[in-house]
Coordinates of N, CA and C in Angstrom, one line a residue:
Chain A
X1 N 48.1 19.5 291.4 CA 46.8 19.2 292.0 C 45.9 18.6 291.2
X2 N 45.5 17.7 291.5 CA 44.5 16.5 290.3 C 42.7 17.0 290.4
X3 N 42.7 17.6 291.5 CA 40.8 17.3 292.2 C 40.0 16.4 292.1
X4 N 39.1 16.6 291.2 CA 38.4 15.5 290.5 C 38.7 15.4 289.3
X5 N 38.5 13.9 289.3 CA 39.2 13.9 287.4 C 38.1 12.6 287.2
X6 N 37.3 12.9 285.7 CA 36.6 11.9 285.2 C 37.1 11.4 284.3
X7 N 36.6 10.1 283.9 CA 37.0 9.5 282.3 C 36.0 9.0 282.2
X8 N 35.4 8.5 280.8 CA 36.0 9.4 279.7 C 36.2 10.7 279.3
X9 N 36.4 11.8 279.2 CA 35.3 13.2 278.5 C 34.5 12.7 277.3
X10 N 34.6 12.6 276.9 CA 33.3 11.9 275.8 C 33.1 10.9 275.3
X11 N 31.8 9.9 275.3 CA 31.7 9.0 275.1 C 29.7 9.3 274.0
X12 N 29.9 8.1 272.9 CA 28.5 7.8 272.2 C 28.2 6.3 272.3
X13 N 27.0 6.5 272.7 CA 26.8 4.6 272.6 C 25.7 4.6 271.9
X14 N 25.6 3.2 271.7 CA 24.1 2.8 270.7 C 23.2 2.3 272.5
X15 N 21.9 3.2 271.8 CA 20.9 2.5 272.8 C 20.7 0.9 273.1
X16 N 20.9 0.8 274.2 CA 21.0 -0.8 274.7 C 22.2 -0.8 275.2
X17 N 23.4 0.0 275.1 CA 24.7 -0.4 275.4 C 24.7 0.0 277.0
X18 N 26.0 -0.7 277.5 CA 26.4 -0.1 279.2 C 27.7 0.0 279.0
X19 N 27.8 1.0 280.4 CA 28.9 1.8 280.4 C 28.7 2.3 281.7
X20 N 30.5 3.0 282.1 CA 30.7 2.9 283.1 C 31.5 4.2 283.3
X21 N 31.5 5.0 284.1 CA 32.0 6.7 284.3 C 32.8 6.6 285.6
X22 N 33.9 7.0 285.5 CA 34.6 6.5 286.6 C 35.0 8.7 287.2
X23 N 34.8 8.7 288.3 CA 35.2 9.6 288.9 C 36.1 9.1 289.7
X24 N 37.4 9.9 290.0 CA 38.3 9.6 291.3 C 38.7 11.5 291.8
X25 N 39.2 11.1 292.8 CA 39.3 12.6 293.6 C 40.6 12.3 294.3
X26 N 41.1 12.9 294.8 CA 42.3 12.9 295.5 C 42.6 13.8 296.8
X27 N 41.0 14.4 297.0 CA 41.1 15.4 298.4 C 41.2 14.9 299.6
X28 N 40.8 13.1 299.5 CA 40.3 12.1 300.7 C 39.1 12.7 300.7
X29 N 38.4 13.5 300.4 CA 36.8 13.7 300.6 C 35.7 12.7 301.0
X30 N 34.7 13.1 302.0 CA 34.5 11.9 302.6 C 33.4 11.9 301.4
X31 N 32.3 12.7 300.9 CA 31.4 13.3 300.3 C 31.3 12.8 299.0
X32 N 30.7 12.1 297.6 CA 31.0 12.1 296.3 C 29.4 12.5 295.8
X33 N 29.2 13.0 294.6 CA 27.9 13.1 294.2 C 28.6 13.1 292.0
X34 N 27.3 12.5 291.9 CA 27.1 12.5 290.3 C 25.8 13.4 289.9
X35 N 25.7 14.5 289.5 CA 24.7 15.2 288.5 C 24.6 15.1 287.3
X36 N 24.0 15.2 286.6 CA 23.6 15.5 285.3 C 22.8 17.0 285.1
X37 N 24.2 17.1 283.8 CA 23.1 19.0 283.3 C 22.8 18.4 281.9
X38 N 21.6 18.7 281.6 CA 20.7 19.2 280.5 C 20.5 20.7 280.0
X39 N 20.5 21.1 279.0 CA 20.1 22.3 278.6 C 18.7 22.7 278.8
X40 N 18.9 24.3 279.9 CA 17.9 25.0 280.5 C 17.4 24.2 281.8
X41 N 17.7 23.1 281.7 CA 17.8 22.6 283.5 C 18.1 22.3 284.5
X42 N 19.8 23.6 284.5 CA 20.6 23.2 285.5 C 21.2 21.5 285.9
X43 N 21.8 22.0 287.2 CA 22.0 20.4 287.5 C 21.4 19.6 288.3
X44 N 20.7 18.3 288.3 CA 20.6 17.7 288.6 C 20.9 16.3 289.3
X45 N 20.3 16.3 290.9 CA 21.2 15.3 291.0 C 20.5 13.4 291.0
X46 N 21.7 12.7 290.7 CA 21.8 11.7 290.0 C 21.8 10.5 292.0
X47 N 23.0 10.5 292.1 CA 23.3 9.8 293.2 C 24.4 10.4 294.2
X48 N 24.5 9.8 295.2 CA 25.9 10.7 295.6 C 26.2 9.7 297.4
X49 N 27.4 9.6 297.5 CA 28.0 8.6 298.7 C 27.9 9.7 299.7
X50 N 27.8 9.3 300.9 CA 28.1 9.2 302.3 C 29.7 9.4 302.9
X51 N 30.2 8.1 302.0 CA 31.4 7.2 302.6 C 31.8 6.0 301.9
X52 N 33.3 5.1 302.0 CA 33.2 4.3 301.5 C 32.5 2.9 301.6
X53 N 31.7 2.8 300.5 CA 30.7 1.7 300.7 C 29.3 1.7 301.2
X54 N 28.9 3.3 300.7 CA 27.9 3.9 300.8 C 27.3 4.4 299.9
X55 N 26.2 4.5 299.0 CA 25.2 5.0 298.7 C 24.2 5.0 298.6
X56 N 23.5 6.4 297.8 CA 22.4 6.5 297.9 C 21.3 7.7 297.0
X57 N 20.1 7.1 296.9 CA 19.0 8.3 295.7 C 19.1 9.5 295.8
X58 N 19.3 10.5 294.3 CA 19.0 11.7 294.5 C 18.1 11.7 294.0
X59 N 17.5 12.9 292.8 CA 16.6 13.6 292.6 C 16.2 12.4 290.9
X60 N 17.2 12.3 290.1 CA 17.0 11.5 289.2 C 17.4 10.4 289.9
X61 N 17.1 9.1 289.1 CA 18.5 7.8 289.8 C 18.3 7.1 289.1
X62 N 16.9 7.4 288.3 CA 16.2 6.2 287.5 C 17.3 5.5 286.4
X63 N 17.5 4.3 286.1 CA 18.5 3.9 284.6 C 20.4 4.1 285.2
X64 N 20.5 4.1 286.2 CA 21.3 4.6 286.7 C 22.1 3.9 288.0
X65 N 23.1 3.4 288.1 CA 23.8 2.4 289.2 C 24.8 3.5 289.7
X66 N 25.5 3.0 290.9 CA 26.5 3.8 291.3 C 27.1 3.0 292.4
X67 N 28.6 3.1 292.7 CA 29.0 2.2 293.8 C 30.7 3.1 294.4
X68 N 30.6 2.6 295.2 CA 32.1 3.5 295.9 C 32.5 2.3 296.9
X69 N 33.5 1.9 296.2 CA 34.6 0.6 296.8 C 35.1 1.0 297.4
X70 N 36.1 2.0 296.8 CA 37.1 2.9 297.5 C 36.8 4.1 297.7
X71 N 37.5 5.0 298.6 CA 36.9 6.1 299.4 C 37.1 7.7 298.2
X72 N 38.6 7.0 297.5 CA 38.6 8.2 296.5 C 37.8 8.1 295.5
X73 N 37.4 6.7 294.9 CA 36.1 6.4 293.9 C 35.2 6.5 293.9
X74 N 34.3 6.9 292.8 CA 32.8 6.5 292.4 C 32.4 6.9 291.3
X75 N 31.8 5.5 291.0 CA 31.3 4.9 289.6 C 29.8 5.1 289.4
X76 N 29.7 5.8 287.9 CA 28.0 6.0 288.0 C 27.9 5.0 286.9
X77 N 27.3 3.9 286.5 CA 26.9 3.0 285.6 C 25.6 3.0 284.9
X78 N 25.9 2.7 283.6 CA 24.0 3.1 283.1 C 24.5 1.2 282.2
X79 N 23.3 0.8 282.7 CA 23.1 -0.5 282.2 C 22.4 -1.0 280.7
X80 N 21.7 -0.7 280.6 CA 21.0 -0.5 279.4 C 20.4 1.1 279.0
X81 N 21.4 2.1 278.3 CA 21.4 3.4 278.2 C 20.5 3.5 277.2
X82 N 20.0 4.9 277.2 CA 18.6 5.0 276.5 C 18.8 6.5 276.2
X83 N 18.2 7.1 274.8 CA 18.6 8.4 274.4 C 17.8 9.8 275.3
X84 N 17.2 9.5 276.1 CA 16.8 10.6 277.5 C 18.2 10.4 278.6
X85 N 19.2 9.8 278.3 CA 20.5 10.1 279.1 C 21.7 10.4 278.6
X86 N 21.3 11.2 277.7 CA 21.7 12.0 276.6 C 22.3 13.5 277.6
X87 N 23.2 13.3 278.0 CA 23.2 14.7 278.9 C 25.2 14.8 279.2
X88 N 25.2 16.3 280.1 CA 26.6 16.1 280.2 C 26.8 15.4 282.0
X89 N 27.6 14.8 282.4 CA 27.5 14.4 283.4 C 28.5 14.7 284.3
X90 N 28.4 15.4 285.5 CA 29.7 15.8 286.3 C 29.5 14.9 287.6
X91 N 31.0 15.0 288.0 CA 31.1 14.2 289.4 C 32.0 15.7 290.6
X92 N 31.0 15.0 291.9 CA 31.2 16.6 292.1 C 31.9 15.7 293.9
X93 N 32.9 16.5 294.7 CA 33.2 15.4 296.1 C 33.1 16.4 296.5
X94 N 32.9 16.2 298.1 CA 33.0 17.3 299.1 C 33.3 17.3 300.6
X95 N 34.0 17.9 301.2 CA 34.2 17.3 303.0 C 33.6 18.7 304.0
X96 N 32.3 18.5 303.6 CA 31.7 19.7 304.7 C 31.1 20.8 303.4
X97 N 31.8 21.6 303.3 CA 31.3 22.8 302.5 C 31.8 23.3 301.4
X98 N 30.9 23.2 300.2 CA 30.9 23.3 299.1 C 31.3 22.1 298.3
X99 N 31.4 21.9 296.6 CA 31.5 21.1 296.1 C 33.2 21.7 295.2
X100 N 33.7 20.4 294.5 CA 34.7 20.6 293.7 C 34.2 19.4 292.6
X101 N 34.1 20.2 291.5 CA 33.9 19.7 290.6 C 34.1 19.2 289.5
X102 N 34.4 17.8 288.9 CA 35.1 17.6 287.6 C 35.3 18.3 286.2
X103 N 35.3 18.2 285.3 CA 35.2 18.7 284.3 C 33.9 18.1 283.2
X104 N 33.9 16.9 283.4 CA 32.5 16.5 283.0 C 32.7 15.4 281.9
X105 N 31.7 14.6 281.1 CA 31.7 13.7 280.3 C 30.4 13.8 280.1
X106 N 30.4 14.1 278.4 CA 29.9 14.3 277.8 C 29.4 12.9 276.7
X107 N 27.8 12.7 277.3 CA 27.4 11.6 276.9 C 26.7 11.5 275.6
X108 N 26.2 10.7 274.5 CA 25.5 10.9 272.9 C 25.3 9.8 273.4
X109 N 24.4 9.5 273.3 CA 23.1 7.8 273.4 C 22.7 7.8 271.9
X110 N 22.6 7.2 270.8 CA 22.0 7.4 269.7 C 21.0 5.9 269.0
Chain B
X1 N 10.4 19.4 298.5 CA 12.2 19.8 298.4 C 12.2 21.1 297.8
X2 N 13.3 21.4 297.9 CA 13.8 22.8 297.4 C 14.2 23.4 296.1
X3 N 12.9 24.1 295.4 CA 13.6 24.9 294.1 C 14.2 26.1 294.4
X4 N 14.8 26.0 292.8 CA 15.8 26.9 292.9 C 15.1 28.1 291.6
X5 N 15.3 29.2 291.2 CA 14.9 30.0 289.6 C 15.4 30.9 290.0
X6 N 16.1 31.5 288.1 CA 16.6 32.9 288.3 C 16.2 33.5 287.1
X7 N 16.3 35.0 287.4 CA 15.6 35.7 286.9 C 15.4 35.7 285.0
X8 N 16.6 35.2 285.1 CA 16.8 35.9 283.6 C 18.1 34.6 283.3
X9 N 17.3 34.3 282.0 CA 18.3 33.5 281.2 C 19.7 34.0 280.7
X10 N 19.8 35.1 280.2 CA 21.2 35.2 279.5 C 21.0 37.3 279.7
X11 N 22.2 37.5 280.1 CA 22.3 38.8 280.6 C 23.7 39.1 279.5
X12 N 23.6 40.7 279.2 CA 24.8 41.4 278.4 C 25.1 42.4 278.8
X13 N 26.7 42.9 279.7 CA 26.7 44.0 279.9 C 27.8 44.2 279.1
X14 N 28.3 45.9 279.3 CA 29.9 46.3 278.8 C 30.6 46.2 279.4
X15 N 31.9 45.7 278.9 CA 33.5 45.6 279.7 C 33.4 46.8 280.3
X16 N 33.7 46.5 282.0 CA 34.1 47.7 283.0 C 32.5 48.1 283.6
X17 N 31.1 47.8 283.6 CA 29.9 47.6 284.0 C 30.0 46.7 285.0
X18 N 28.8 46.8 285.9 CA 28.4 46.2 287.2 C 27.4 45.3 286.2
X19 N 27.6 43.9 287.2 CA 26.9 42.6 286.5 C 25.9 42.7 287.6
X20 N 24.6 42.5 287.9 CA 23.8 42.2 289.2 C 23.1 40.6 288.3
X21 N 23.2 39.3 289.4 CA 22.4 38.1 288.5 C 21.2 37.5 289.9
X22 N 20.7 37.2 289.5 CA 19.6 37.2 290.3 C 18.8 35.9 290.4
X23 N 18.5 35.2 291.5 CA 18.0 33.6 292.3 C 16.8 34.3 293.3
X24 N 16.1 32.9 293.0 CA 14.9 32.6 293.7 C 14.4 31.7 294.5
X25 N 15.0 30.9 295.5 CA 14.9 29.8 296.1 C 13.4 29.7 297.0
X26 N 12.8 28.6 298.0 CA 11.7 27.9 298.1 C 11.5 28.1 299.1
X27 N 12.5 27.6 299.9 CA 11.9 27.0 301.2 C 12.9 27.4 302.3
X28 N 12.3 28.4 302.8 CA 13.0 29.6 303.8 C 14.2 28.5 304.8
X29 N 13.9 27.6 305.6 CA 14.6 27.0 306.1 C 16.0 27.1 305.5
X30 N 16.8 26.8 304.6 CA 17.6 27.1 303.8 C 18.6 27.9 304.6
X31 N 20.2 27.0 304.4 CA 20.8 27.8 305.7 C 22.1 28.3 304.7
X32 N 22.5 27.7 303.6 CA 23.4 27.7 302.7 C 23.3 27.8 301.6
X33 N 24.6 28.4 300.8 CA 23.6 29.5 299.5 C 25.5 29.4 298.7
X34 N 25.7 29.0 297.6 CA 26.7 29.2 296.9 C 26.2 29.9 295.3
X35 N 27.2 30.5 295.0 CA 27.8 31.2 293.5 C 28.7 29.8 292.8
X36 N 28.8 29.7 291.9 CA 29.4 29.5 291.0 C 29.4 29.6 289.9
X37 N 30.3 29.3 288.8 CA 31.0 30.3 287.6 C 31.5 28.4 287.1
X38 N 30.5 28.5 285.5 CA 31.2 27.8 284.8 C 31.4 28.3 283.3
X39 N 32.3 28.1 283.2 CA 33.1 28.3 281.2 C 32.8 27.0 280.1
X40 N 32.7 27.6 279.6 CA 31.9 26.3 278.5 C 33.2 25.3 278.8
X41 N 32.8 24.5 278.6 CA 33.2 22.8 278.6 C 34.6 22.4 279.9
X42 N 33.9 23.1 280.8 CA 34.4 23.0 281.9 C 33.2 22.6 283.3
X43 N 34.1 22.5 284.5 CA 32.5 21.6 285.4 C 32.5 23.2 286.3
X44 N 31.6 23.3 287.2 CA 31.2 24.6 287.6 C 32.4 24.7 288.6
X45 N 32.9 26.1 289.2 CA 33.9 26.2 289.7 C 33.2 27.3 290.8
X46 N 33.6 27.1 291.8 CA 33.1 27.8 293.2 C 33.5 29.3 292.9
X47 N 32.5 29.9 293.5 CA 33.1 31.8 293.3 C 32.7 31.9 294.7
X48 N 32.2 31.9 295.6 CA 31.0 32.7 296.6 C 30.3 32.2 297.5
X49 N 30.2 32.2 298.7 CA 29.1 31.2 299.6 C 28.7 32.6 300.7
X50 N 27.3 31.8 300.7 CA 26.9 32.8 302.3 C 25.5 32.2 302.9
X51 N 26.2 32.2 304.3 CA 25.1 31.1 305.3 C 24.0 32.2 305.3
X52 N 22.9 32.0 306.1 CA 21.7 32.4 306.4 C 21.9 33.6 307.7
X53 N 23.3 33.4 307.8 CA 23.2 34.4 309.3 C 23.7 35.5 309.1
X54 N 24.2 36.0 307.1 CA 24.9 36.9 307.1 C 23.5 37.6 306.0
X55 N 23.9 38.9 305.8 CA 23.0 39.3 304.5 C 23.9 39.6 302.9
X56 N 25.0 39.8 303.9 CA 25.8 40.3 302.2 C 27.4 40.0 302.5
X57 N 28.2 39.1 301.6 CA 29.5 38.7 301.5 C 30.3 39.0 300.1
X58 N 31.3 40.1 301.3 CA 32.4 40.1 299.3 C 33.3 39.5 299.9
X59 N 33.9 39.3 298.1 CA 35.1 38.1 297.6 C 36.0 39.3 296.7
X60 N 36.5 39.0 295.8 CA 37.3 39.8 294.8 C 36.6 40.1 293.9
X61 N 36.1 41.1 292.9 CA 35.2 41.6 292.3 C 33.8 41.3 292.2
X62 N 33.3 40.4 293.4 CA 32.1 39.6 293.7 C 31.9 40.0 294.8
X63 N 30.1 39.8 295.0 CA 29.6 40.2 296.4 C 28.0 39.7 296.2
X64 N 27.7 38.6 297.5 CA 26.6 38.1 297.9 C 26.0 38.6 298.3
X65 N 24.5 39.4 297.8 CA 23.4 39.9 298.9 C 22.2 38.7 299.5
X66 N 21.9 38.0 300.1 CA 21.0 37.4 300.9 C 19.9 38.0 301.2
X67 N 18.5 38.0 300.9 CA 17.7 39.2 301.2 C 16.3 37.4 301.6
X68 N 16.5 37.4 303.5 CA 15.8 36.2 303.0 C 14.3 36.3 303.5
X69 N 13.7 37.7 303.6 CA 12.7 38.0 303.6 C 11.8 37.4 302.3
X70 N 12.5 38.2 301.6 CA 11.9 37.1 300.2 C 12.1 36.5 299.4
X71 N 13.6 35.4 300.1 CA 14.1 34.3 299.4 C 14.7 34.8 298.2
X72 N 15.4 35.3 298.2 CA 16.0 36.0 297.0 C 17.4 36.5 297.4
X73 N 18.4 35.9 296.5 CA 19.7 35.5 296.4 C 20.3 36.4 294.9
X74 N 21.4 37.2 295.4 CA 22.2 37.9 294.3 C 23.6 37.4 294.1
X75 N 24.1 38.1 293.0 CA 25.8 37.6 292.6 C 26.3 38.9 291.9
X76 N 26.7 39.9 292.7 CA 27.0 41.3 291.7 C 28.7 41.3 291.2
X77 N 28.8 41.4 290.4 CA 30.7 41.5 289.5 C 30.7 42.6 289.3
X78 N 31.9 43.3 290.2 CA 32.0 44.5 289.6 C 32.9 44.8 288.6
X79 N 32.9 45.8 287.9 CA 34.1 46.1 286.7 C 34.3 45.1 285.7
X80 N 33.0 44.2 285.4 CA 33.3 43.3 284.6 C 34.2 43.0 283.5
X81 N 35.5 42.2 282.8 CA 36.2 41.6 282.5 C 35.5 40.5 281.7
X82 N 36.3 40.5 280.0 CA 35.9 39.4 279.4 C 36.6 37.9 279.6
X83 N 36.8 37.7 280.6 CA 37.0 36.6 281.2 C 35.8 36.3 282.8
X84 N 35.2 36.7 282.3 CA 34.1 37.0 283.2 C 32.5 36.1 282.1
X85 N 32.8 36.3 281.6 CA 32.2 35.6 280.3 C 32.0 34.0 280.8
X86 N 30.3 33.6 281.4 CA 30.2 32.1 281.6 C 29.0 32.2 281.4
X87 N 28.6 30.7 282.7 CA 27.4 30.9 283.1 C 27.7 30.5 284.6
X88 N 26.5 31.5 284.9 CA 26.5 31.6 286.5 C 25.1 30.7 286.9
X89 N 25.4 29.5 288.0 CA 24.7 29.1 288.9 C 24.6 29.6 290.2
X90 N 23.8 29.5 290.9 CA 22.9 29.5 292.5 C 22.6 27.9 292.8
X91 N 23.4 28.4 293.5 CA 22.8 27.3 294.4 C 22.7 26.9 295.9
X92 N 21.5 25.9 296.1 CA 21.1 25.9 297.7 C 21.3 24.9 298.6
X93 N 21.5 24.3 299.7 CA 22.0 23.1 300.6 C 20.0 23.3 300.9
X94 N 19.9 21.8 300.4 CA 18.5 21.2 300.4 C 18.6 20.9 301.9
X95 N 18.1 21.5 302.8 CA 17.9 20.7 304.4 C 16.8 19.7 304.6
X96 N 17.0 18.8 305.4 CA 18.5 18.4 305.7 C 19.7 17.6 305.0
X97 N 20.2 17.5 306.0 CA 21.3 17.3 305.7 C 21.8 16.0 306.3
X98 N 21.5 14.9 305.7 CA 21.8 13.6 305.7 C 23.4 12.8 306.2
X99 N 23.6 12.2 307.2 CA 25.0 12.1 307.7 C 26.1 12.9 307.0
X100 N 25.5 13.9 307.0 CA 26.3 15.3 306.8 C 27.0 15.4 305.0
X101 N 26.2 14.5 304.2 CA 26.1 14.8 302.8 C 25.5 16.2 302.5
X102 N 26.1 17.3 301.3 CA 25.4 18.6 301.2 C 24.9 18.2 300.2
X103 N 23.7 18.6 299.8 CA 22.6 18.2 298.3 C 22.2 19.3 298.2
X104 N 22.8 19.9 297.5 CA 22.4 21.2 296.4 C 21.5 20.9 295.6
X105 N 21.0 21.9 295.6 CA 19.6 22.2 294.3 C 20.1 23.4 293.3
X106 N 20.3 23.4 292.7 CA 21.0 24.3 290.9 C 20.1 25.2 290.7
X107 N 19.9 25.9 290.4 CA 19.2 27.0 289.5 C 20.0 26.3 288.0
X108 N 18.8 27.5 287.1 CA 19.5 26.6 285.6 C 20.1 27.8 284.7
X109 N 20.7 28.5 285.8 CA 22.0 29.6 285.0 C 21.9 30.7 284.2
X110 N 22.6 31.6 284.0 CA 22.2 32.7 283.8 C 23.7 32.7 283.1
X111 N 23.7 33.0 281.6 CA 24.7 33.0 280.8 C 24.9 34.6 280.7
X112 N 26.8 34.8 281.1 CA 26.8 36.0 281.3 C 27.5 36.6 280.3
X113 N 27.3 37.4 279.3 CA 28.3 37.8 278.3 C 28.6 39.7 278.2
X114 N 30.3 39.3 278.4 CA 30.7 40.9 278.7 C 30.7 41.2 276.9
X115 N 30.7 42.5 276.7 CA 30.4 43.1 275.2 C 31.6 44.0 275.7
X116 N 32.5 44.1 274.5 CA 33.7 45.1 274.5 C 33.7 46.3 274.2

């Protein structure tokens, strides 16, 4: 079982560039989430989705956009990357209780 | 909103000893609590969970204790092994739940090191 798959695993961006992080889940989960993980700060919720075609803001949404066009995919976009967005990004999915996490995308903005 | 804190950022124990990792939360209305394990370069992995109608729950070598009076949560790992070395996070479900989405608030993590 693949579970939750994130692509890419690593990326280096220059300030001002844009990119999209892809999250795909094969468990038919209704709910999907994007978190960022920074040293000493745990995981913070960026955006989440309660179903296909719906998205909502989390704790730290500024500078990010998301889309959920298909139930199995949840995309996180950075329109104009900033050094403050250097982080490890985790996608998760759930169906009621508990999350299944992907293995993360390490993003560096220089 | 909910806030979650851990008492120690690092913990070092001898192989075979028991370890206890602590966590505190702020919202007395919180109902659901989870412990995750994160190994280097990987995503968090579910260990054990507990609901507020319970004080204790046991898994394989792990026990979670919940003290709602002081809003404290702990993870006990028995007979620690080298494979237990990781960062451990507690997570608290933030009420209210919107359309069934489970919004979790994570603590900052405790890095557990097992010494041979």
